[in-house]
Amino acid sequence: MPLRMPRYRLRVCNNEFDFNNLAIGITEALAPDALILSDPGVIFLLRQHFLDTELHLSVQANTLNWAAVQFWQGQGIRRVILSCELALEEIEQIRAKVPAMELEVFVHGALCMAYSGRCLLSGYMDTCNLNQGTCTKACRWVYQVTAATENAAGQFVPKVETTSANVAAIAGASLHQSQPINDIVLLADPQKPGELMPAFEAEHGTYIMNSKDLRVIQHVDR
């Protein structure tokens, strides 16, 4: 009985392309199984250079409905990696409307603070661009929360001295119960003492603090 060897997939990563030299770094000799892309211009140009290579649409393209999937199908895309924010019913609708398109979805990981590919939190907090693979998952840090006020110089400063007791009280009253006790709070990562980020709360609470894990593994059979 012949031994079946696992088939390994080659993934080529190049986050920055010179539009005058798109073929550099991606050659037929490498024989990639597919190219994962999100920029329409790059898709258009690569379609001309690599006629026999599968093109897959990245989750960064923020594909949210069957009409968008159908559009990309017309552009020569073989597989669409759908946005993580879609409900199972929405994915089922896309499958029914575009049965010939390969669909890929994430079943584990963090949910971004916006539709996939548009999160600005990591760049704001840590100057790291998620579209270049350097997301620091700032939405998942353990923050200390302190009530703040604006001083005469226009700076946001803590209203009270930060202690474990008042941090717990502020976090419990404001963020967990969706009842803001203040218009402004300061967020601090315990690993970066002294670095404070102001957060402005609306009537329903602070939205950047409500990340949940993506846990869809139990629905794979569906």
C-alpha positions as a Python dict, from the first residue, in 0.01 Angstrom:
ca = {
    (1, 'M'): (0, 0, 0),
    (2, 'P'): (167, 326, -107),
    (3, 'L'): (254, 576, 162),
    (4, 'R'): (68, 904, 119),
    (5, 'M'): (291, 1200, 188),
    (6, 'P'): (137, 1525, 317),
    (7, 'R'): (116, 1804, 62),
    (8, 'Y'): (277, 2123, 182),
    (9, 'R'): (162, 2462, 61),
    (10, 'L'): (408, 2735, -27),
    (11, 'R'): (309, 3082, 90),
    (12, 'V'): (494, 3379, -56),
    (13, 'C'): (473, 3701, 143),
    (14, 'N'): (555, 4043, 4),
    (15, 'N'): (369, 4326, 175),
    (16, 'E'): (512, 4606, -40),
    (17, 'F'): (515, 4584, -420),
    (18, 'D'): (692, 4802, -671),
    (19, 'F'): (420, 4844, -933),
    (20, 'N'): (684, 4860, -1205),
    (21, 'N'): (832, 4525, -1102),
    (22, 'L'): (544, 4311, -981),
    (23, 'A'): (707, 3992, -1103),
    (24, 'I'): (1002, 4031, -864),
    (25, 'G'): (975, 3781, -580),
    (26, 'I'): (699, 3579, -748),
    (27, 'T'): (830, 3359, -1026),
    (28, 'E'): (695, 3053, -1200),
    (29, 'A'): (987, 2856, -1058),
    (30, 'L'): (844, 2901, -708),
    (31, 'A'): (514, 2754, -825),
    (32, 'P'): (295, 2899, -549),
    (33, 'D'): (-43, 2731, -507),
    (34, 'A'): (-212, 3069, -502),
    (35, 'L'): (-157, 3438, -437),
    (36, 'I'): (-355, 3603, -158),
    (37, 'L'): (-434, 3963, -250),
    (38, 'S'): (-659, 4249, -146),
    (39, 'D'): (-570, 4546, -367),
    (40, 'P'): (-777, 4560, -690),
    (41, 'G'): (-490, 4720, -882),
    (42, 'V'): (-247, 4445, -786),
    (43, 'I'): (-509, 4182, -873),
    (44, 'F'): (-554, 4340, -1217),
    (45, 'L'): (-180, 4349, -1289),
    (46, 'L'): (-101, 4003, -1156),
    (47, 'R'): (-386, 3856, -1356),
    (48, 'Q'): (-194, 3966, -1666),
    (49, 'H'): (139, 3819, -1551),
    (50, 'F'): (25, 3494, -1389),
    (51, 'L'): (-257, 3354, -1598),
    (52, 'D'): (-232, 3002, -1455),
    (53, 'T'): (-193, 3096, -1087),
    (54, 'E'): (-495, 3096, -857),
    (55, 'L'): (-580, 3431, -700),
    (56, 'H'): (-739, 3430, -355),
    (57, 'L'): (-900, 3739, -205),
    (58, 'S'): (-762, 3828, 137),
    (59, 'V'): (-976, 3889, 445),
    (60, 'Q'): (-833, 4241, 429),
    (61, 'A'): (-1057, 4308, 129),
    (62, 'N'): (-1351, 4318, 372),
    (63, 'T'): (-1595, 4100, 176),
    (64, 'L'): (-1932, 4107, 352),
    (65, 'N'): (-2204, 4002, 106),
    (66, 'W'): (-2280, 3773, -187),
    (67, 'A'): (-2283, 4058, -441),
    (68, 'A'): (-1922, 4143, -354),
    (69, 'V'): (-1826, 3776, -385),
    (70, 'Q'): (-1997, 3760, -723),
    (71, 'F'): (-1809, 4070, -834),
    (72, 'W'): (-1473, 3920, -740),
    (73, 'Q'): (-1566, 3599, -917),
    (74, 'G'): (-1598, 3804, -1234),
    (75, 'Q'): (-1247, 3939, -1176),
    (76, 'G'): (-1093, 3594, -1184),
    (77, 'I'): (-1075, 3532, -810),
    (78, 'R'): (-1088, 3159, -726),
    (79, 'R'): (-1136, 3181, -348),
    (80, 'V'): (-1267, 3454, -116),
    (81, 'I'): (-1160, 3469, 248),
    (82, 'L'): (-1468, 3621, 410),
    (83, 'S'): (-1468, 3884, 683),
    (84, 'C'): (-1472, 3741, 1034),
    (85, 'E'): (-1772, 3950, 1135),
    (86, 'L'): (-2021, 3759, 919),
    (87, 'A'): (-2286, 3545, 1088),
    (88, 'L'): (-2327, 3181, 987),
    (89, 'E'): (-2658, 3262, 820),
    (90, 'E'): (-2488, 3529, 607),
    (91, 'I'): (-2217, 3283, 503),
    (92, 'E'): (-2485, 3031, 407),
    (93, 'Q'): (-2657, 3294, 194),
    (94, 'I'): (-2331, 3371, 14),
    (95, 'R'): (-2278, 3000, -52),
    (96, 'A'): (-2630, 2968, -194),
    (97, 'K'): (-2596, 3275, -417),
    (98, 'V'): (-2244, 3202, -546),
    (99, 'P'): (-2209, 2821, -537),
    (100, 'A'): (-1908, 2806, -770),
    (101, 'M'): (-1686, 3028, -554),
    (102, 'E'): (-1450, 2873, -299),
    (103, 'L'): (-1510, 3029, 43),
    (104, 'E'): (-1272, 3038, 337),
    (105, 'V'): (-1355, 3158, 688),
    (106, 'F'): (-1160, 3192, 1011),
    (107, 'V'): (-1283, 2971, 1296),
    (108, 'H'): (-1050, 3091, 1573),
    (109, 'G'): (-879, 3413, 1673),
    (110, 'A'): (-950, 3770, 1770),
    (111, 'L'): (-1227, 3983, 1627),
    (112, 'C'): (-1106, 4322, 1509),
    (113, 'M'): (-1247, 4645, 1645),
    (114, 'A'): (-1387, 4717, 1300),
    (115, 'Y'): (-1457, 4523, 987),
    (116, 'S'): (-1152, 4316, 898),
    (117, 'G'): (-867, 4521, 758),
    (118, 'R'): (-987, 4859, 885),
    (119, 'C'): (-876, 4849, 1249),
    (120, 'L'): (-674, 5155, 1350),
    (121, 'L'): (-626, 5068, 1717),
    (122, 'S'): (-295, 4883, 1680),
    (123, 'G'): (-149, 5163, 1470),
    (124, 'Y'): (-268, 5426, 1717),
    (125, 'M'): (-152, 5245, 2030),
    (126, 'D'): (168, 5082, 1907),
    (127, 'T'): (242, 5234, 1562),
    (128, 'C'): (209, 4886, 1408),
    (129, 'N'): (20, 4832, 1084),
    (130, 'L'): (-198, 4520, 1081),
    (131, 'N'): (-202, 4520, 700),
    (132, 'Q'): (173, 4460, 710),
    (133, 'G'): (144, 4167, 948),
    (134, 'T'): (257, 4357, 1257),
    (135, 'C'): (-71, 4389, 1450),
    (136, 'T'): (1, 4385, 1824),
    (137, 'K'): (-360, 4291, 1913),
    (138, 'A'): (-407, 4608, 2117),
    (139, 'C'): (-775, 4519, 2143),
    (140, 'R'): (-680, 4223, 2365),
    (141, 'W'): (-447, 4391, 2613),
    (142, 'V'): (-539, 4400, 2981),
    (143, 'Y'): (-599, 4769, 3048),
    (144, 'Q'): (-611, 4973, 3364),
    (145, 'V'): (-891, 5229, 3345),
    (146, 'T'): (-877, 5566, 3522),
    (147, 'A'): (-1129, 5848, 3519),
    (148, 'A'): (-981, 6161, 3360),
    (149, 'T'): (-1043, 6529, 3313),
    (150, 'E'): (-909, 6799, 3082),
    (151, 'N'): (-680, 7058, 3240),
    (152, 'A'): (-629, 7421, 3142),
    (153, 'A'): (-358, 7322, 2893),
    (154, 'G'): (-596, 7090, 2709),
    (155, 'Q'): (-429, 6776, 2839),
    (156, 'F'): (-615, 6476, 2976),
    (157, 'V'): (-503, 6393, 3328),
    (158, 'P'): (-626, 6141, 3588),
    (159, 'K'): (-894, 6269, 3821),
    (160, 'V'): (-782, 6045, 4105),
    (161, 'E'): (-467, 5863, 4200),
    (162, 'T'): (-453, 5526, 4024),
    (163, 'T'): (-486, 5240, 4271),
    (164, 'S'): (-607, 4885, 4228),
    (165, 'A'): (-923, 4967, 4424),
    (166, 'N'): (-1039, 5269, 4226),
    (167, 'V'): (-936, 5113, 3895),
    (168, 'A'): (-1165, 4818, 3970),
    (169, 'A'): (-1446, 5050, 4076),
    (170, 'I'): (-1420, 5266, 3764),
    (171, 'A'): (-1395, 4967, 3529),
    (172, 'G'): (-1690, 4797, 3695),
    (173, 'A'): (-1915, 5100, 3695),
    (174, 'S'): (-1830, 5224, 3350),
    (175, 'L'): (-1725, 4947, 3116),
    (176, 'H'): (-1903, 4636, 3239),
    (177, 'Q'): (-2246, 4787, 3299),
    (178, 'S'): (-2247, 5024, 3001),
    (179, 'Q'): (-2315, 5316, 3234),
    (180, 'P'): (-2040, 5575, 3177),
    (181, 'I'): (-1949, 5766, 3489),
    (182, 'N'): (-1732, 6010, 3301),
    (183, 'D'): (-1693, 6153, 2952),
    (184, 'I'): (-1322, 6066, 2944),
    (185, 'V'): (-1115, 5777, 3075),
    (186, 'L'): (-745, 5698, 3043),
    (187, 'L'): (-638, 5348, 2940),
    (188, 'A'): (-301, 5207, 3043),
    (189, 'D'): (-130, 4880, 2958),
    (190, 'P'): (37, 4748, 3278),
    (191, 'Q'): (337, 4647, 3064),
    (192, 'K'): (385, 5010, 2956),
    (193, 'P'): (360, 5225, 3268),
    (194, 'G'): (319, 5595, 3204),
    (195, 'E'): (173, 5553, 2853),
    (196, 'L'): (-192, 5662, 2870),
    (197, 'M'): (-451, 5665, 2593),
    (198, 'P'): (-766, 5878, 2632),
    (199, 'A'): (-1094, 5707, 2549),
    (200, 'F'): (-1422, 5889, 2504),
    (201, 'E'): (-1739, 5716, 2615),
    (202, 'A'): (-2085, 5741, 2462),
    (203, 'E'): (-2409, 5664, 2639),
    (204, 'H'): (-2365, 5289, 2585),
    (205, 'G'): (-2007, 5263, 2711),
    (206, 'T'): (-1659, 5238, 2562),
    (207, 'Y'): (-1675, 5042, 2241),
    (208, 'I'): (-1305, 4955, 2206),
    (209, 'M'): (-1322, 4747, 2522),
    (210, 'N'): (-1574, 4488, 2400),
    (211, 'S'): (-1364, 4246, 2194),
    (212, 'K'): (-1465, 3879, 2195),
    (213, 'D'): (-1284, 3573, 2064),
    (214, 'L'): (-1392, 3418, 1738),
    (215, 'R'): (-1498, 3062, 1831),
    (216, 'V'): (-1660, 2881, 1540),
    (217, 'I'): (-1481, 2547, 1554),
    (218, 'Q'): (-1799, 2375, 1677),
    (219, 'H'): (-1980, 2489, 1360),
    (220, 'V'): (-1728, 2354, 1106),
    (221, 'D'): (-1957, 2067, 1001),
    (222, 'R'): (-2230, 2317, 924),
}
